[in-house]
Amino acid sequence: MRHIVPIFKREFLGYFRSPVAYVFLIAFLFISVSLAFSRYGGFFRAGVAGMDSYFTFFPWLFLFLVPAVGMRLWSEEKRSGTVELLFTLPITTLEAVLGKFLAGWAFLTIAVLASFPMALTVGYLGDPDWGVILTTYLGAVLMAGGYLGVCTLASALTKNQVISFVISLAACAALLFLGFSSFTDTLEGLLPMALADALSNFSFITHFDAFTKGIIDPKDVIFFLSLMGFTLFLNVVVLER
Amino acid sequence: MIEVKGLVKTYGPKRAVDGVSFSVKRGDILGFLGPNGAGKSTTMKMITGFLRPDAGSATVDGIDVTRDPVAVKGKLGYLPESAPAYPEMTVEEFLGFIAEIRGYREPAARAAQVDRAVQLTHLTPVRKQTIETLSKGFKQRVGFAQALLHDPAALVLDEPTDGLDPNQKNEVRALIKGMAEAKAVILSTHILEEVEAICNRVIIISQGKVVADETPAQMRARKPGARLDEIFRELTRGDL
């Protein structure tokens, strides 16, 4: 497992060696903050000292932005042939998968945490519940990991970054929409109730919601961690195939 | 040092490698010849543990690559075809990354290893440059430096002189020859003079099978007076 460190370092610094990191961070903050300030978010108009109106868009933002971070992880290596270099170095597939995933996750964590001036603003203007803000941040970081697991898996399936992006988007969208009643109602019409119910438990939204209310429910934490574990396991299988 | 026994790899209906066997001792430079698509690269990828063979085995220093791939990969230096490297890294960063994975944890030991590889492959003038800005010749040398970095006992080089100009080719050949004494080297090529210039053994592979395993002199003696490419054409007729 000691080889995770150099893989992680290379991948993480790799974001900053190209313009990718800066474009991504600026776009992420610009879009997330403007959505919160827009009339859909109503950050100021709500008159509440909280970050609900900021984080409420996160599942949607992640739908587009996490695939942008994850799509290159394996596709790029396969296209440029460096995958042959990487897998003839004395490392195991699991080490490579974990190193890369953790680097992408750390980068997304930075993006999420870079919104801290919003939290400071809320703290300056009012008297927010800091516990709720902290659990929301925790939820956002865990959710980013869940999305990223799906995206790295999609990236390992193809050497084409566009295909990787589209697969990621479709898979994440499915996991997102499972949480909406209109969508699950349709499912209930098609499938037995129990199955539809079970499926709707796989949604990002249902599991993120509790965090935004200040609740750290073990079942939500376990959902995101097991989603990561499962997708990373499949990632190893796909690469060793 | 390297023992290959009955390697087989099938892609769909096509047998890319069909029962290839040979062995390479320390001090040998084995030239791996064959038309494009004859199975040279596939064989090398199986020896280096990148591809899993469908049958047969490859061992390096007595270790089977399918049993303990990490140990074999630690002993080998491998230059894949067209020398892939991470374009956004500088030469120094890239070699530092390889050194760290190769187990040189201490920054001082890592720097010493990178310095040695940079000097051996004459990369000093470009060591702070990003790899994407380098010419083909320099990129190839970066691939070389990466393969040599840990002073491996066995080297596998897939078309090490491909795309280089005549001067660079000579330089690379001299480099391979210079370090071959203590190592087992396999290099693939389709340049016949190259084999004569540096190899002490030739294997010709055609349609996934070994059709000749001899010294360059023996190969020449097959048809005295004929040019090497005529002999080559005759041996690999099945690929036409």
XYZ file of C-alpha atoms in Angstrom:
481
model
C 0.000 0.000 0.000
C 3.014 2.294 0.304
C 2.954 2.992 -3.422
C -0.289 4.911 -3.065
C 1.695 7.971 -1.987
C 3.691 8.584 -5.206
C 0.636 7.799 -7.366
C -1.499 10.166 -5.317
C 1.130 12.920 -5.461
C 1.594 12.665 -9.211
C -2.112 12.637 -9.933
C -2.984 15.406 -7.495
C -0.182 17.725 -8.639
C -1.113 16.780 -12.217
C -4.336 18.778 -11.842
C -2.275 21.858 -11.036
C 0.369 21.251 -13.722
C -2.250 21.937 -16.375
C -4.906 24.677 -16.445
C -7.528 22.046 -15.539
C -7.392 22.760 -11.817
C -7.726 26.523 -12.114
C -10.476 26.427 -14.733
C -12.350 23.881 -12.665
C -12.019 25.663 -9.318
C -13.021 29.045 -10.748
C -15.955 27.601 -12.691
C -17.124 25.596 -9.686
C -17.077 28.558 -7.307
C -18.527 30.971 -9.846
C -21.458 28.718 -10.716
C -22.176 27.564 -7.169
C -22.096 31.078 -5.734
C -24.134 32.639 -8.527
C -26.762 29.924 -8.178
C -27.007 30.678 -4.470
C -27.371 34.419 -5.154
C -29.866 33.895 -7.989
C -33.604 34.072 -7.477
C -33.678 30.255 -7.389
C -31.256 30.203 -4.498
C -32.323 33.362 -2.645
C -29.256 33.359 -0.415
C -29.915 36.889 0.925
C -33.663 37.133 0.413
C -34.341 34.083 2.556
C -33.190 36.063 5.566
C -31.832 32.912 7.197
C -28.290 32.602 8.524
C -27.532 29.253 6.910
C -25.978 27.742 3.828
C -28.981 25.739 2.646
C -29.455 27.899 -0.416
C -25.811 27.349 -1.320
C -25.623 23.589 -0.868
C -29.008 22.768 -2.291
C -27.541 22.910 -5.816
C -24.593 20.672 -5.060
C -26.090 17.360 -6.257
C -26.816 19.109 -9.590
C -23.444 20.802 -9.857
C -21.635 17.568 -9.091
C -23.597 15.882 -11.845
C -21.618 17.916 -14.393
C -18.443 18.840 -12.585
C -17.385 15.551 -10.999
C -17.389 13.736 -14.366
C -15.157 16.575 -15.600
C -12.646 15.730 -12.860
C -13.001 11.962 -13.116
C -13.140 11.438 -16.873
C -9.400 11.775 -17.436
C -8.236 9.534 -14.580
C -7.971 6.344 -16.668
C -9.061 7.385 -20.178
C -6.088 9.713 -20.479
C -3.643 6.990 -19.417
C -5.137 4.543 -21.883
C -5.140 6.998 -24.771
C -1.553 8.177 -24.283
C -0.220 4.672 -23.562
C 1.120 5.594 -20.127
C -1.116 2.885 -18.682
C 1.472 0.425 -20.000
C 4.192 2.290 -18.177
C 2.167 2.490 -14.968
C 1.256 -1.196 -14.916
C 4.792 -2.381 -15.623
C 6.013 -0.521 -12.546
C 6.119 -2.624 -9.377
C 2.679 -1.646 -8.067
C -0.598 -3.478 -7.697
C -3.765 -2.433 -9.530
C -5.441 -1.651 -6.222
C -2.665 0.779 -5.263
C -2.983 2.580 -8.593
C -6.778 2.750 -8.331
C -6.723 4.035 -4.753
C -3.939 6.552 -5.404
C -5.778 8.038 -8.349
C -9.183 8.040 -6.690
C -7.875 9.685 -3.522
C -6.115 12.357 -5.592
C -9.352 13.190 -7.416
C -11.279 13.174 -4.157
C -8.749 15.447 -2.463
C -9.032 17.847 -5.371
C -12.847 17.871 -5.119
C -12.550 18.395 -1.367
C -10.467 21.503 -2.033
C -13.130 22.747 -4.439
C -15.865 22.215 -1.838
C -13.857 23.786 0.987
C -12.892 26.767 -1.183
C -16.406 28.065 -0.578
C -15.437 28.934 3.009
C -15.832 32.720 2.414
C -19.547 31.994 2.018
C -19.585 30.444 5.476
C -17.639 33.399 6.879
C -20.132 35.783 5.273
C -23.009 33.953 6.892
C -21.183 34.086 10.200
C -20.590 37.824 9.820
C -24.165 38.645 8.859
C -25.956 36.448 11.328
C -25.646 33.725 13.888
C -25.717 30.443 11.963
C -25.755 26.951 13.413
C -22.133 25.985 12.809
C -22.888 22.339 13.496
C -25.282 22.203 10.547
C -22.740 23.928 8.306
C -20.059 21.423 9.323
C -22.241 18.364 8.704
C -23.275 19.812 5.345
C -19.639 20.179 4.338
C -19.006 16.599 5.465
C -21.995 15.417 3.434
C -20.830 17.334 0.359
C -17.342 15.805 0.556
C -18.767 12.287 0.987
C -21.184 12.826 -1.878
C -18.321 14.049 -4.081
C -16.532 10.767 -3.316
C -19.627 8.785 -4.314
C -19.924 10.621 -7.616
C -16.181 10.295 -8.242
C -16.251 6.523 -7.660
C -18.842 6.185 -10.432
C -16.826 8.489 -12.708
C -13.468 6.720 -12.245
C -15.182 3.442 -13.060
C -16.632 4.944 -16.251
C -13.204 6.338 -17.090
C -11.604 2.896 -16.791
C -14.038 1.523 -19.361
C -12.865 3.593 -22.316
C -9.898 5.459 -23.705
C -12.138 8.179 -25.053
C -12.659 11.016 -22.576
C -15.907 12.171 -24.202
C -17.440 8.699 -23.897
C -16.159 8.516 -20.341
C -17.815 11.871 -19.554
C -21.143 10.860 -21.076
C -21.245 7.478 -19.303
C -20.397 9.180 -16.009
C -23.091 11.777 -16.547
C -25.730 9.171 -17.371
C -24.818 6.946 -14.415
C -24.714 9.850 -11.964
C -27.987 11.239 -13.342
C -29.667 7.888 -12.741
C -28.390 7.834 -9.167
C -29.588 11.395 -8.686
C -33.082 11.045 -10.166
C -33.825 7.956 -8.092
C -34.463 10.381 -5.254
C -37.296 12.318 -6.889
C -40.845 11.270 -6.189
C -41.992 11.827 -9.780
C -39.305 9.460 -10.950
C -39.865 6.851 -8.258
C -43.628 7.013 -8.848
C -43.013 5.931 -12.425
C -40.770 3.164 -11.150
C -43.431 2.003 -8.719
C -45.821 1.682 -11.653
C -43.358 -0.523 -13.494
C -41.750 -2.537 -10.727
C -42.950 -4.199 -7.559
C -43.216 -1.740 -4.682
C -40.417 -3.274 -2.655
C -37.967 -3.134 -5.540
C -38.853 0.454 -6.419
C -38.431 1.359 -2.778
C -35.057 -0.339 -2.606
C -33.923 1.443 -5.768
C -34.884 4.857 -4.483
C -32.569 4.212 -1.548
C -29.652 4.475 -3.954
C -30.137 8.149 -4.608
C -27.565 10.804 -3.810
C -30.268 13.283 -2.835
C -31.969 11.167 -0.175
C -28.631 10.506 1.501
C -27.316 14.060 1.203
C -30.491 15.651 2.640
C -29.940 14.504 6.201
C -26.484 16.097 6.288
C -27.935 19.477 5.300
C -30.257 19.242 8.291
C -27.366 18.666 10.670
C -27.827 14.912 11.022
C -24.977 12.465 10.522
C -26.900 9.257 10.038
C -24.581 6.199 9.912
C -26.680 4.737 7.103
C -25.964 7.770 4.904
C -22.234 7.655 5.673
C -22.211 3.917 4.972
C -24.119 4.482 1.726
C -21.496 6.837 0.339
C -18.540 4.792 1.631
C -19.926 1.547 0.271
C -20.723 3.180 -3.071
C -17.059 4.246 -3.255
C -15.854 0.818 -2.167
C -18.038 -0.972 -4.676
C -17.129 1.237 -7.642
C -13.420 1.045 -6.794
C -13.650 -2.734 -6.550
C -15.254 -2.839 -10.009
C -12.566 -0.434 -11.186
C -9.856 -2.925 -10.203
C -11.764 -5.756 -11.872
C -12.180 -3.783 -15.099
C -8.488 -2.859 -15.230
C -7.263 -6.381 -14.515
C -9.544 -7.929 -17.073
C 17.766 -14.541 -16.467
C 14.621 -14.423 -18.622
C 12.935 -17.729 -19.438
C 9.959 -17.866 -21.773
C 8.092 -21.136 -22.243
C 5.236 -21.733 -24.665
C 3.645 -18.297 -24.415
C 0.240 -18.017 -26.081
C -1.990 -14.978 -26.500
C -5.199 -14.964 -28.491
C -7.167 -11.912 -29.593
C -10.576 -13.081 -30.769
C -10.014 -15.595 -33.565
C -6.377 -14.539 -34.057
C -3.437 -16.155 -32.261
C -1.107 -13.197 -31.859
C 1.518 -15.272 -30.048
C 1.529 -19.007 -30.583
C 3.853 -20.969 -28.329
C 6.920 -18.740 -28.148
C 9.841 -20.117 -26.103
C 13.364 -18.814 -25.577
C 15.761 -17.830 -22.830
C 18.127 -14.927 -22.319
C 21.217 -15.041 -20.124
C 23.091 -12.226 -18.467
C 25.368 -10.591 -21.051
C 23.078 -11.475 -23.944
C 21.581 -8.887 -26.235
C 18.723 -10.628 -27.947
C 17.365 -9.069 -31.119
C 13.672 -9.725 -31.559
C 12.865 -9.482 -35.243
C 9.692 -9.863 -37.203
C 7.243 -8.087 -39.484
C 4.743 -5.686 -37.936
C 1.991 -7.635 -36.250
C 4.061 -10.799 -35.892
C 3.662 -10.768 -32.101
C 6.853 -9.056 -30.901
C 5.206 -6.418 -28.773
C 2.594 -8.819 -27.432
C 5.346 -11.205 -26.294
C 7.187 -8.369 -24.578
C 4.004 -7.194 -22.879
C 3.513 -10.674 -21.451
C 7.095 -10.872 -20.167
C 6.734 -7.508 -18.443
C 3.427 -8.476 -16.863
C 1.268 -5.958 -18.711
C -0.712 -8.694 -20.481
C -1.690 -11.993 -18.967
C -0.690 -14.955 -21.168
C -3.434 -17.414 -22.152
C -0.945 -20.258 -21.746
C 2.736 -20.739 -21.032
C 4.970 -18.915 -18.607
C 7.576 -16.203 -18.411
C 10.044 -16.091 -15.538
C 12.600 -13.447 -14.625
C 15.353 -14.517 -12.248
C 13.280 -17.599 -11.446
C 10.103 -15.685 -10.558
C 6.969 -16.396 -12.576
C 5.385 -13.185 -13.787
C 1.823 -14.444 -13.309
C 2.587 -15.615 -9.750
C 4.364 -12.521 -8.447
C 4.017 -9.733 -11.001
C 5.169 -7.000 -8.617
C 8.492 -8.762 -7.903
C 9.139 -9.333 -11.616
C 8.273 -5.732 -12.458
C 10.731 -4.634 -9.785
C 13.553 -6.539 -11.477
C 12.793 -5.450 -15.034
C 13.381 -2.211 -16.859
C 10.880 -1.779 -19.684
C 10.729 0.705 -22.505
C 7.267 0.388 -24.095
C 6.837 1.121 -27.790
C 6.912 4.886 -28.514
C 8.163 5.623 -24.971
C 5.006 6.852 -23.221
C 5.476 9.420 -20.444
C 3.334 12.004 -18.667
C 3.572 15.053 -20.963
C 2.808 17.721 -18.361
C 5.699 16.710 -16.076
C 9.270 17.889 -16.408
C 11.960 15.272 -17.071
C 13.150 15.604 -13.496
C 9.667 15.305 -11.984
C 8.881 12.294 -14.127
C 12.082 10.428 -13.262
C 11.609 11.390 -9.612
C 8.143 9.813 -9.710
C 9.533 6.612 -11.231
C 12.324 6.530 -8.637
C 9.845 6.938 -5.794
C 7.717 4.054 -7.067
C 10.876 1.998 -7.606
C 11.487 2.275 -3.879
C 13.907 5.209 -3.546
C 12.044 6.883 -0.712
C 14.806 9.126 0.625
C 14.966 12.404 -1.338
C 18.774 12.150 -1.478
C 18.766 8.588 -2.816
C 16.067 9.547 -5.292
C 18.043 12.541 -6.544
C 21.196 10.410 -6.904
C 19.315 7.829 -8.962
C 17.715 10.485 -11.177
C 21.122 12.175 -11.689
C 22.695 8.892 -12.731
C 19.945 8.145 -15.265
C 20.032 11.712 -16.619
C 23.782 11.505 -17.132
C 23.691 8.078 -18.753
C 21.115 9.184 -21.305
C 22.491 12.728 -21.821
C 19.344 14.482 -20.678
C 21.079 17.225 -18.667
C 20.165 20.105 -21.031
C 16.429 19.342 -20.845
C 15.980 18.112 -17.298
C 13.826 21.106 -16.276
C 11.714 21.014 -19.449
C 8.245 19.493 -19.617
C 8.165 16.274 -21.611
C 5.541 17.553 -24.093
C 8.023 20.191 -25.345
C 10.757 17.637 -26.122
C 11.739 16.348 -29.544
C 11.170 12.704 -30.448
C 14.817 11.842 -29.754
C 14.740 13.331 -26.279
C 11.402 11.694 -25.485
C 12.861 8.350 -26.443
C 15.812 9.004 -24.127
C 13.438 9.877 -21.292
C 11.850 6.465 -21.810
C 15.302 4.962 -21.677
C 16.250 6.837 -18.531
C 13.031 5.588 -16.913
C 13.865 1.961 -17.824
C 17.459 2.226 -16.558
C 16.754 4.196 -13.444
C 16.944 1.354 -10.944
C 19.872 -0.358 -12.719
C 17.783 -3.454 -13.511
C 19.333 -6.844 -14.212
C 17.071 -7.358 -17.222
C 15.950 -4.861 -19.835
C 13.082 -5.203 -22.283
C 13.151 -2.557 -25.010
C 10.372 -2.313 -27.578
C 11.753 -0.615 -30.687
C 14.228 1.582 -28.829
C 15.528 3.320 -31.966
C 12.213 3.806 -33.751
C 11.808 7.319 -35.117
C 15.303 8.477 -34.242
C 17.713 10.083 -36.693
C 20.890 8.149 -37.665
C 23.060 9.904 -35.068
C 20.603 9.248 -32.291
C 20.278 5.636 -33.383
C 24.006 5.192 -33.093
C 24.052 6.778 -29.702
C 21.254 4.542 -28.388
C 22.979 1.447 -29.779
C 26.234 2.420 -28.091
C 24.349 2.934 -24.862
C 22.726 -0.513 -25.030
C 25.988 -2.174 -25.936
C 27.809 -0.360 -23.155
C 25.655 -1.697 -20.373
C 24.889 -5.142 -21.753
C 27.725 -6.975 -20.008
C 25.992 -7.256 -16.686
C 22.429 -7.418 -17.984
C 20.086 -9.545 -20.021
C 18.635 -7.407 -22.812
C 15.760 -8.094 -25.192
C 15.183 -5.517 -27.904
C 12.699 -5.594 -30.713
C 13.330 -3.894 -34.003
C 12.671 -4.219 -37.670
C 15.998 -2.740 -38.679
C 18.209 -5.635 -39.700
C 21.534 -3.773 -39.504
C 20.760 -2.956 -35.920
C 20.746 -6.629 -35.063
C 24.078 -7.141 -36.751
C 25.531 -4.099 -35.026
C 24.683 -4.921 -31.410
C 22.974 -8.266 -30.883
C 24.711 -11.540 -30.166
C 21.514 -13.496 -30.788
C 18.569 -13.163 -33.129
C 15.072 -14.507 -32.829
C 12.806 -14.139 -35.811
C 9.125 -14.396 -35.146
C 6.485 -14.818 -37.804
C 2.732 -15.244 -37.309
C 3.272 -15.637 -33.598
C 5.846 -18.426 -33.909
C 9.622 -18.479 -33.535
C 11.052 -19.349 -36.962
C 14.749 -18.788 -36.175
C 16.839 -18.588 -32.993
C 20.546 -18.209 -33.755
C 23.521 -15.840 -33.867
C 23.639 -13.118 -36.523
C 26.557 -14.993 -38.149
C 24.518 -18.199 -38.362
C 21.675 -16.291 -39.909
C 23.997 -14.869 -42.515
C 25.344 -18.370 -43.222
C 21.872 -19.600 -44.167
C 22.359 -18.122 -47.593
C 25.930 -16.971 -48.149
C 26.190 -13.792 -50.145
C 22.528 -12.863 -49.788
C 21.472 -9.647 -48.134
C 19.960 -9.930 -44.666
C 16.596 -8.654 -45.756
C 16.356 -11.435 -48.326
C 16.909 -14.023 -45.630
C 14.410 -12.214 -43.449
C 11.821 -12.203 -46.222
C 12.264 -15.887 -46.800
C 11.856 -16.753 -43.118
C 8.772 -14.628 -42.614
C 7.030 -15.516 -45.875
C 3.972 -16.680 -43.958
C 3.164 -13.093 -42.957
C 2.930 -11.822 -46.530
